[in-house]
XYZ file of C-alpha atoms in Angstrom:
659
model
C -94.779 239.374 -18.769
C -95.174 237.539 -16.242
C -93.011 235.322 -14.065
C -95.449 232.650 -12.373
C -95.737 233.097 -8.477
C -94.169 230.692 -6.441
C -94.406 229.727 -3.134
C -93.036 227.708 -0.483
C -94.415 224.316 0.348
C -93.705 222.400 3.349
C -95.295 219.028 4.005
C -95.248 217.263 6.888
C -96.713 212.943 6.981
C -95.950 209.967 8.891
C -92.562 207.967 7.982
C -94.501 205.079 7.158
C -96.421 207.678 4.225
C -92.796 208.564 2.851
C -92.489 206.508 -0.366
C -96.081 206.819 -1.383
C -96.287 210.619 -0.636
C -93.119 210.997 -2.134
C -94.587 208.745 -5.437
C -97.470 211.290 -5.560
C -95.037 214.231 -5.916
C -93.283 212.095 -8.683
C -96.412 211.553 -10.253
C -98.064 215.011 -10.325
C -94.679 216.502 -11.143
C -95.408 220.129 -9.804
C -92.911 221.130 -6.743
C -89.701 221.241 -6.995
C -88.136 219.800 -3.945
C -85.171 221.440 -2.136
C -83.241 220.130 0.711
C -83.862 221.161 3.729
C -80.993 223.048 6.305
C -82.283 221.995 9.836
C -80.221 222.502 12.842
C -80.516 219.000 13.570
C -79.060 218.981 17.314
C -81.345 222.038 18.433
C -84.712 219.957 16.777
C -83.648 216.463 17.165
C -83.940 215.366 13.320
C -82.083 212.647 11.351
C -82.096 211.940 7.971
C -84.832 209.841 6.837
C -82.450 206.907 6.084
C -81.630 207.086 9.525
C -84.971 206.463 10.964
C -85.771 203.836 8.463
C -83.294 201.845 8.453
C -84.302 199.711 5.234
C -83.846 202.983 2.947
C -80.510 202.252 2.200
C -80.658 198.567 1.498
C -83.514 199.053 -1.215
C -81.372 202.206 -2.411
C -78.455 199.451 -2.773
C -80.389 196.733 -4.405
C -81.945 199.245 -6.593
C -78.771 200.179 -7.803
C -77.595 196.696 -8.246
C -80.293 195.391 -10.071
C -79.970 198.753 -12.520
C -76.740 197.738 -13.364
C -77.688 194.321 -14.109
C -80.284 195.902 -16.580
C -77.813 197.845 -18.187
C -75.596 195.219 -18.798
C -78.700 193.767 -20.547
C -79.037 196.959 -22.751
C -75.734 196.804 -23.608
C -75.681 193.066 -24.585
C -78.852 193.447 -26.697
C -77.013 196.645 -28.611
C -74.278 193.772 -29.293
C -76.536 191.895 -31.483
C -78.782 194.934 -32.425
C -78.048 198.443 -32.813
C -81.167 200.346 -32.930
C -80.844 202.965 -36.310
C -82.788 205.930 -35.548
C -84.010 208.652 -38.187
C -83.396 212.141 -38.233
C -86.892 212.462 -36.042
C -85.768 209.379 -33.474
C -82.938 210.960 -33.192
C -83.941 214.703 -31.838
C -86.608 212.977 -30.226
C -84.337 210.548 -28.131
C -85.582 207.096 -29.812
C -87.653 206.485 -27.097
C -90.068 203.838 -26.821
C -94.079 204.908 -26.745
C -96.143 203.206 -24.101
C -99.397 204.065 -22.022
C -98.934 204.386 -18.568
C -100.701 201.136 -17.639
C -98.501 198.740 -19.885
C -95.365 200.745 -18.433
C -96.271 199.600 -14.824
C -97.382 196.115 -15.886
C -93.702 195.447 -17.336
C -91.518 197.589 -15.160
C -92.906 195.825 -11.987
C -91.751 192.222 -13.926
C -88.313 192.930 -11.667
C -87.726 189.025 -11.183
C -88.309 188.563 -15.030
C -85.836 191.078 -15.556
C -83.404 189.252 -13.252
C -83.691 185.657 -15.407
C -83.051 187.770 -18.721
C -80.356 189.357 -16.873
C -78.980 185.461 -16.264
C -79.384 184.307 -19.661
C -77.694 187.355 -21.087
C -74.732 186.806 -18.607
C -74.713 182.842 -19.661
C -74.410 183.574 -23.171
C -71.806 186.393 -22.705
C -69.467 184.283 -20.564
C -70.020 181.659 -23.570
C -69.161 183.605 -26.116
C -66.608 185.477 -24.005
C -64.935 181.634 -23.285
C -65.184 180.669 -26.823
C -63.941 184.081 -28.333
C -61.025 183.515 -25.824
C -60.072 179.661 -27.008
C -60.714 181.062 -30.415
C -57.866 183.694 -29.781
C -55.457 181.079 -28.470
C -55.954 178.570 -30.756
C -55.323 180.780 -33.954
C -51.997 181.912 -31.918
C -51.206 178.266 -31.737
C -52.265 177.656 -35.540
C -50.129 180.417 -36.897
C -47.356 178.909 -34.725
C -47.639 175.284 -36.356
C -48.833 175.764 -39.621
C -45.400 176.665 -41.011
C -44.063 173.353 -39.869
C -47.173 171.504 -41.150
C -44.361 169.715 -43.346
C -42.572 167.948 -40.481
C -43.461 164.823 -39.614
C -41.792 164.764 -36.661
C -43.987 164.915 -33.037
C -43.633 167.950 -31.541
C -42.791 166.784 -28.102
C -39.380 165.212 -29.882
C -38.443 168.586 -30.902
C -37.109 169.173 -27.568
C -34.035 167.103 -28.194
C -31.749 164.722 -25.760
C -29.164 165.440 -23.741
C -26.925 164.706 -26.279
C -28.740 166.632 -29.176
C -30.002 169.757 -30.479
C -32.984 170.639 -32.523
C -33.812 173.826 -32.985
C -36.596 176.088 -35.925
C -35.737 178.659 -37.705
C -37.198 180.815 -40.171
C -34.493 182.066 -42.888
C -35.193 185.104 -44.932
C -34.923 183.946 -48.659
C -32.958 186.556 -50.279
C -29.993 185.533 -47.729
C -30.979 181.940 -47.951
C -27.663 180.865 -49.549
C -25.379 183.068 -47.982
C -26.473 182.116 -44.400
C -26.480 178.713 -44.951
C -22.500 178.893 -46.263
C -22.140 180.417 -42.949
C -23.415 177.817 -41.069
C -21.917 175.517 -42.606
C -18.447 176.904 -42.400
C -18.967 177.864 -38.923
C -20.450 174.279 -37.573
C -19.997 171.649 -40.057
C -21.111 169.047 -37.765
C -24.649 170.704 -37.548
C -27.175 169.289 -40.338
C -30.014 171.524 -41.797
C -33.309 170.153 -43.153
C -35.017 173.334 -45.075
C -38.927 173.115 -45.482
C -40.494 174.239 -48.680
C -40.510 177.930 -49.098
C -43.244 178.199 -52.784
C -41.586 181.335 -53.142
C -42.591 182.467 -49.527
C -40.111 185.698 -47.971
C -39.028 183.055 -45.368
C -37.908 179.196 -45.691
C -38.297 176.967 -42.808
C -35.175 174.925 -41.316
C -34.757 172.310 -38.961
C -31.121 172.603 -37.048
C -29.600 169.134 -35.904
C -26.809 169.334 -33.969
C -24.640 168.158 -30.562
C -25.857 170.117 -27.398
C -21.844 171.404 -27.226
C -22.585 172.812 -31.004
C -25.809 174.729 -30.489
C -24.382 178.172 -29.055
C -22.406 178.264 -32.326
C -25.141 177.703 -34.461
C -26.927 180.109 -32.426
C -24.867 182.691 -32.527
C -24.318 182.554 -36.537
C -27.713 183.345 -36.443
C -28.513 185.929 -33.701
C -26.289 187.899 -35.492
C -28.521 188.244 -38.262
C -31.432 188.826 -35.848
C -32.379 185.081 -36.501
C -34.112 183.567 -33.186
C -35.393 179.863 -32.970
C -39.065 179.510 -32.491
C -40.791 177.839 -29.794
C -43.518 175.574 -30.929
C -46.586 175.246 -28.450
C -46.997 172.210 -26.601
C -49.197 169.742 -28.483
C -49.566 166.129 -28.763
C -48.469 164.587 -32.069
C -47.175 166.133 -35.593
C -47.850 169.661 -36.053
C -49.852 168.514 -39.087
C -51.590 166.627 -36.258
C -52.084 169.552 -33.804
C -53.201 171.648 -36.993
C -56.188 169.088 -37.642
C -57.464 169.017 -34.326
C -57.535 172.734 -34.109
C -59.260 173.205 -37.211
C -61.843 170.433 -35.808
C -61.809 172.662 -32.602
C -62.117 176.006 -34.506
C -65.336 174.682 -36.496
C -66.589 173.653 -33.219
C -66.285 177.044 -32.011
C -67.886 178.390 -34.838
C -71.008 176.260 -34.407
C -71.538 177.277 -30.391
C -70.793 180.892 -31.166
C -73.637 180.560 -33.702
C -76.182 178.600 -31.346
C -75.273 180.777 -28.568
C -75.792 184.040 -31.310
C -79.552 182.293 -32.215
C -80.095 182.409 -28.366
C -79.081 186.264 -27.917
C -81.016 186.961 -31.076
C -84.008 185.684 -29.378
C -83.521 187.423 -25.784
C -84.377 190.497 -28.149
C -87.621 190.146 -27.794
C -87.338 191.257 -24.022
C -85.835 194.582 -25.320
C -88.657 196.212 -24.127
C -90.046 194.679 -20.944
C -85.713 195.375 -19.913
C -86.222 199.072 -20.997
C -89.562 199.556 -18.718
C -87.579 197.494 -15.959
C -84.968 199.964 -15.829
C -86.793 203.027 -16.003
C -89.099 201.547 -13.530
C -86.724 201.091 -10.928
C -84.808 204.265 -11.918
C -87.916 206.125 -10.892
C -88.166 204.261 -7.753
C -84.571 204.898 -7.196
C -84.888 208.835 -7.781
C -88.057 208.447 -4.919
C -84.977 206.373 -2.579
C -82.386 209.181 -2.721
C -85.083 211.918 -2.324
C -86.144 210.674 0.578
C -82.816 209.210 2.460
C -82.238 213.437 2.166
C -85.631 214.209 3.687
C -85.585 215.304 7.631
C -86.875 213.323 9.855
C -88.030 212.889 13.628
C -88.654 208.826 14.691
C -92.473 209.057 13.745
C -92.859 212.066 10.736
C -90.836 213.062 7.950
C -90.443 216.937 5.798
C -90.090 217.928 2.216
C -90.066 221.560 1.426
C -89.816 223.027 -1.893
C -91.467 225.132 -4.317
C -94.339 225.340 -6.488
C -96.168 227.665 -8.760
C -99.506 229.225 -6.848
C -101.494 227.739 -9.863
C -100.359 224.367 -9.382
C -101.342 224.363 -5.711
C -105.220 222.976 -5.739
C -103.684 219.775 -8.301
C -100.791 219.104 -5.430
C -103.314 219.477 -2.860
C -105.901 217.067 -4.460
C -102.978 214.682 -5.435
C -102.104 214.220 -1.576
C -104.951 214.246 0.411
C -106.947 211.866 -2.063
C -104.201 209.024 -0.437
C -103.197 210.128 2.193
C -105.395 212.029 5.557
C -102.434 212.375 7.730
C -100.599 214.453 6.029
C -99.760 218.541 6.901
C -99.417 220.829 4.103
C -98.149 224.514 4.703
C -97.628 226.997 2.177
C -95.811 230.754 2.468
C -94.682 233.469 0.156
C -91.042 233.159 0.165
C -88.766 235.172 2.677
C -86.302 238.043 1.552
C -83.516 235.604 1.909
C -84.677 233.292 -0.299
C -84.015 232.810 -4.008
C -87.292 230.901 -5.667
C -86.867 229.432 -9.137
C -88.470 230.956 -12.184
C -91.329 229.604 -14.157
C -92.191 232.181 -16.897
C -96.370 232.177 -17.596
C -97.476 234.074 -20.255
C -101.031 233.926 -22.673
C -101.012 230.512 -25.009
C -100.157 232.249 -27.977
C -96.904 234.118 -26.451
C -95.794 230.670 -24.653
C -93.771 229.694 -27.439
C -91.860 232.953 -27.535
C -90.600 231.748 -23.940
C -88.067 229.831 -25.573
C -86.291 233.057 -26.930
C -85.913 233.805 -23.245
C -85.310 230.848 -21.954
C -82.349 230.134 -24.089
C -80.824 233.487 -23.236
C -81.065 233.199 -19.351
C -84.217 233.146 -16.773
C -85.153 236.509 -15.615
C -84.496 237.315 -11.956
C -87.620 236.463 -9.195
C -89.589 239.675 -9.243
C -88.349 241.420 -12.214
C -89.873 241.467 -15.728
C -90.397 238.611 -18.183
C -89.445 240.053 -21.985
C -91.104 237.317 -23.402
C -94.533 238.625 -24.469
C -93.451 242.076 -25.615
C -90.304 240.650 -27.619
C -93.221 238.481 -29.314
C -94.627 240.560 -32.195
C -91.310 241.738 -33.026
C -89.386 238.127 -33.045
C -92.179 237.144 -35.542
C -92.138 240.090 -37.772
C -88.235 239.808 -37.907
C -88.087 236.211 -38.533
C -90.600 236.502 -41.580
C -88.362 239.603 -42.834
C -84.916 237.790 -42.420
C -86.528 234.548 -44.328
C -89.001 236.743 -46.861
C -90.418 234.032 -48.730
C -93.948 232.593 -48.314
C -92.965 229.153 -49.644
C -90.522 228.786 -46.928
C -92.559 229.830 -44.603
C -95.424 226.880 -45.773
C -92.568 224.668 -45.717
C -91.332 225.331 -42.405
C -94.436 225.577 -40.825
C -95.632 222.049 -42.326
C -91.997 220.319 -40.985
C -92.876 221.817 -37.293
C -96.208 220.811 -37.325
C -95.115 217.321 -38.305
C -92.300 216.763 -35.673
C -94.835 218.127 -33.165
C -97.185 215.592 -33.802
C -94.565 212.813 -34.478
C -92.460 213.704 -31.379
C -93.465 213.709 -27.674
C -91.981 217.275 -26.708
C -91.766 219.147 -23.637
C -90.430 222.345 -22.178
C -88.231 224.484 -24.584
C -87.824 222.189 -26.988
C -91.990 222.151 -27.758
C -91.950 226.134 -27.315
C -89.432 226.636 -29.693
C -91.040 224.750 -32.324
C -94.311 225.659 -32.060
C -92.827 229.090 -32.496
C -91.246 227.986 -35.315
C -94.434 226.759 -36.797
C -95.916 230.650 -35.641
C -93.156 232.070 -37.304
C -93.639 230.326 -40.678
C -96.945 232.043 -40.791
C -94.832 235.302 -40.709
C -92.887 234.134 -43.535
C -96.221 233.644 -45.412
C -97.231 237.535 -44.543
C -93.704 238.952 -45.290
C -93.441 237.046 -48.684
C -96.849 237.749 -50.088
C -96.120 241.468 -49.130
C -93.107 241.391 -51.130
C -93.838 238.559 -53.944
C -91.631 236.249 -52.878
C -92.984 232.522 -53.405
C -89.960 230.397 -53.761
C -88.177 233.243 -54.938
C -89.565 234.737 -58.407
C -90.221 230.948 -59.598
C -94.411 231.636 -60.086
C -93.941 234.856 -60.997
C -96.724 236.270 -58.130
C -96.385 240.240 -58.200
C -96.042 241.656 -54.871
C -99.336 243.441 -52.828
C -96.609 246.161 -51.287
C -93.384 246.232 -52.627
C -90.650 244.343 -53.751
C -87.084 244.741 -51.431
C -85.491 243.682 -54.685
C -86.470 246.425 -56.287
C -86.556 249.388 -53.594
C -84.106 248.155 -50.959
C -83.946 251.769 -49.831
C -87.888 251.076 -48.326
C -87.063 247.809 -46.921
C -84.140 249.609 -44.725
C -86.665 252.345 -43.586
C -88.655 249.585 -42.137
C -86.370 247.576 -40.933
C -85.099 250.630 -38.840
C -88.747 251.743 -38.023
C -89.139 248.580 -36.577
C -86.104 249.101 -34.444
C -86.719 252.302 -33.220
C -89.871 250.964 -32.171
C -88.395 248.528 -30.322
C -86.235 250.635 -28.518
C -88.971 252.818 -27.607
C -90.715 250.121 -26.169
C -87.962 248.745 -24.282
C -86.855 252.108 -22.362
C -91.420 252.004 -21.574
C -90.679 248.428 -20.082
C -87.914 249.693 -18.158
C -90.031 253.089 -16.969
C -92.766 250.827 -16.003
C -90.823 248.654 -14.148
C -89.284 251.453 -11.981
C -92.933 253.160 -11.646
C -93.831 249.325 -10.027
C -91.284 249.592 -8.092
C -92.183 252.742 -6.718
C -88.655 254.301 -7.765
C -90.207 257.486 -9.392
C -87.071 258.901 -9.748
C -85.004 256.591 -11.861
C -88.826 255.944 -13.960
C -88.439 260.012 -14.922
C -84.611 260.663 -15.150
C -83.131 257.467 -16.470
C -85.749 256.592 -18.995
C -88.547 259.777 -19.300
C -86.047 262.354 -20.480
C -84.710 259.741 -22.974
C -88.249 260.118 -24.795
C -88.539 263.493 -25.892
C -84.358 263.800 -26.496
C -84.315 261.027 -28.968
C -88.074 262.200 -30.660
C -86.535 265.389 -30.856
C -83.304 264.061 -32.276
C -85.571 262.273 -35.279
C -87.563 264.920 -35.528
C -83.980 267.111 -36.590
C -82.777 265.016 -38.690
C -85.809 264.283 -40.385
C -86.902 268.265 -40.775
C -82.930 268.105 -42.020
C -83.428 265.279 -44.777
C -86.954 266.568 -46.104
C -86.304 270.065 -46.195
C -88.888 270.732 -43.516
C -88.231 273.450 -40.828
C -91.144 273.011 -38.697
C -90.216 269.771 -37.963
C -86.372 270.903 -37.314
C -88.030 273.362 -35.091
C -89.968 271.335 -32.969
C -87.043 268.450 -32.787
C -84.537 271.227 -31.442
C -86.568 272.453 -28.665
C -87.462 268.741 -27.859
C -84.041 267.120 -28.314
C -82.699 270.571 -26.083
C -85.046 269.941 -23.342
C -84.223 266.228 -23.251
C -80.742 267.088 -22.988
C -81.078 269.699 -20.151
C -82.801 267.588 -18.073
C -80.380 264.556 -18.809
C -77.725 266.936 -17.514
C -79.228 267.701 -14.872
C -80.275 264.465 -13.403
C -78.118 261.822 -14.657
C -75.109 262.998 -12.416
C -77.356 263.125 -9.387
C -75.912 260.718 -7.094
C -72.708 262.995 -6.934
C -72.621 265.690 -4.295
C -70.010 268.080 -6.230
C -71.936 270.120 -8.807
C -68.789 269.764 -11.243
C -68.896 266.046 -11.118
C -72.814 266.177 -11.547
C -72.904 268.154 -14.401
C -70.241 266.669 -15.796
C -71.325 262.953 -15.579
C -74.681 264.760 -17.099
C -72.677 265.779 -20.117
C -71.048 262.785 -20.376
C -74.424 260.592 -19.968
C -75.494 262.123 -23.374
C -72.811 260.188 -25.305
C -75.305 256.984 -25.085
C -76.684 258.554 -27.999
C -74.378 257.104 -30.093
C -75.403 253.353 -28.178
C -78.926 253.761 -29.308
C -77.984 255.011 -32.859
C -75.948 251.552 -32.974
C -78.852 250.160 -31.667
C -81.189 251.322 -34.589
C -78.606 250.437 -37.233
C -78.418 246.715 -36.154
C -81.477 246.533 -37.634
C -80.079 246.981 -41.230
C -79.294 242.977 -40.971
C -82.790 242.522 -41.900
C -82.713 243.932 -45.073
C -79.455 241.902 -45.811
C -80.771 238.316 -44.347
C -83.892 239.193 -46.570
C -82.091 240.070 -49.776
C -79.770 237.166 -49.058
C -82.354 234.679 -48.886
C -84.358 236.175 -52.066
C -81.089 236.134 -54.340
C -80.467 232.666 -53.679
C -83.830 231.654 -54.671
C -83.551 233.342 -57.867
C -80.575 232.017 -58.559
C -81.183 228.514 -58.279
C -84.175 229.215 -60.055
C -82.930 230.667 -63.201
C -80.371 227.662 -62.741
C -83.214 224.848 -62.693
C -85.166 226.816 -65.720
C -81.877 226.783 -67.949
C -82.522 222.651 -68.054
C -85.485 223.360 -69.859
C -83.481 223.728 -73.091
C -83.284 220.031 -73.015
C -85.515 218.500 -75.057
C -88.448 216.099 -73.415
C -86.149 215.430 -70.206
C -85.058 218.510 -69.225
C -87.828 218.900 -66.635
C -85.861 216.063 -64.792
C -83.200 217.967 -63.560
C -84.702 220.982 -63.201
C -86.735 219.395 -60.379
C -83.835 218.019 -58.948
C -81.812 221.444 -58.912
C -85.194 222.994 -57.368
C -85.629 221.035 -54.622
C -82.055 220.407 -53.756
C -81.199 224.148 -53.900
C -84.499 225.721 -51.792
C -83.916 222.960 -49.249
C -80.171 224.300 -49.055
C -81.496 228.087 -48.985
C -84.301 227.125 -46.633
C -82.048 225.329 -43.972
C -79.480 227.966 -43.875
C -81.759 230.846 -44.050
C -84.000 229.383 -41.467
C -80.801 229.141 -39.046
C -79.391 232.699 -39.646
C -83.492 234.223 -39.645
C -83.438 232.374 -35.931
C -80.093 233.499 -34.733
C -80.281 237.625 -35.995
C -83.479 237.607 -35.150
C -82.643 236.215 -31.548
C -79.982 238.531 -31.328
C -81.897 241.779 -31.868
C -83.613 240.797 -28.824
C -81.028 240.000 -26.946
C -78.798 242.559 -27.271
C -80.863 245.644 -28.684
C -83.771 245.139 -26.819
C -83.115 242.815 -23.425
C -80.207 245.218 -22.646
C -82.735 247.974 -22.028
C -84.517 246.540 -19.307
C -83.692 242.649 -18.720
C -82.521 241.966 -15.511
C -80.806 237.793 -15.522
C -80.423 235.627 -12.358
C -82.903 233.907 -12.290
C -82.438 229.757 -11.847
C -84.998 227.657 -14.056
C -88.188 226.269 -12.339
C -87.224 222.402 -12.414
C -89.863 220.048 -10.544
C -89.458 216.465 -9.536
C -91.208 214.463 -11.782
C -90.701 211.513 -13.998
C -87.525 211.613 -16.158
C -87.387 208.358 -17.726
C -84.460 207.008 -20.162
C -85.945 204.387 -22.818
C -89.499 204.945 -22.194
C -91.458 207.629 -22.845
C -95.057 207.343 -20.892
C -98.168 208.204 -22.228
C -101.722 208.725 -20.370
C -104.429 206.751 -21.289
C -105.946 207.164 -24.639
C -103.012 209.249 -25.764
C -101.808 208.803 -29.306
């Protein structure tokens, strides 16, 4: 139930040590750097980039080199797109490299530049040939229709006295159009080309220059315009052969360049390493450029967890002597980041809180108190021992195969633990892949006794409601707000308990229980009426507010009723499992081979049931925390602690000896 104590860290060192110290901060990864707001005129401070003029130049060089490397990566993807399986897609598909290998490959910047030049040369060569091929194909399409024409293309321009035009006449109107041309332009001569059943028939129109407009007028009336051939030498057939020869040459050249490009794919990991190596360097330079500095010293400020300060101090002082580290508590006007701090067993359940939002600094982290409830609720919602075993195994394999960190690691660790909750609940209720194995329940079956399951759900909800009130009461006491603790939380305990005893006594026909409940509820109600309007000076308004506060009872009742979803979810997964089993067993009536479709139905059905109900169990178990539990005491508004560390895009850096 704790939030890690944060300390403000200020580090002052010589300007000459800036890059090295910032690299140490990046390597150790325990400080969230905060931009320092200082009145520069009052203290004669500058940005570090002004004191170290080569800083901006180095940033520009790194940015330019990273652009070259991005070009190489995009170029490689054109020739070999890396297909990722489901696990790799979740992990981001990073390449795992030991730290020493990463540093070795990443430092080969000059080799990376040479690879870039090769990629650029090949890409430009391919682009040039692609453009040339497009132009040639365009010419080919224009000439192939006139391949039968044995007139050199330059001579089709005609002379001063004569005109030569090429047209494509629609086959179905050919006779009509040719008749019109014969009547309108009797002196023109038309030579048709081969049609071979095509939609258009090519013709060459020869006429005197003064008749050219008459021919064009007749044809343009039917939206037929003269065709222009590209400027080539020889006949169209000669030009077509030349183009075909050149296209064959281009194809060979493209294959050669493509082979060279694929040969560069072996350098992919090197390019990835150089990119991430320089990206980390750019992060350091960017941070350094924002640090305030004098002519001789610079300042870095940020936040660190108190328990990480020895590691930070050791990392910095082991490499630099001339450095001053000042550590202090946050001031009242500062907003430190929030990092949750729980025992190892509760740490995975921090993911529930982190998805919801971080608590406000100085308040209560609900992760530890939510842990047992989320564990039980997830187990009840999924409610099958077989599903729990599969869930735990799958999550363990993912944790082993993928290097996770942060919320993702906590989430899958929590799912592994919650798989054990499913085994526990499944064993108690006799659900092992539904009724597949016919194992009897240790306690009871929800299908046979749903009312008992509903009572258990309500009981757990009531316990969590009491715990939520208790946490808020504890927080108020800790903050010294004794009135709030007693009046706003303490009085609700006798009122709610008395109401439950009164209700239970009526149902069980127990007068003694009803009497005790009546007086407890009455005492709690009187206390609430007298205290809930205490902020009002007017006695009537004070009593009115107190009376209205009793209406909150409906909210508490509604909260408890929300836990009935555990019964609904548990029954849903069990019923679907039983239906799958029943469908599968029907195939056993098929002699000899019936077991094959039975296994197929069992696998598909139970995988589907597991998938949809794992999601439902997680969502609804989380909802019960967020709405019915966190709402009693949680104060949000905190910002997550994000230390300055190594953030890579393509390489996952492993410590030496790490698998």
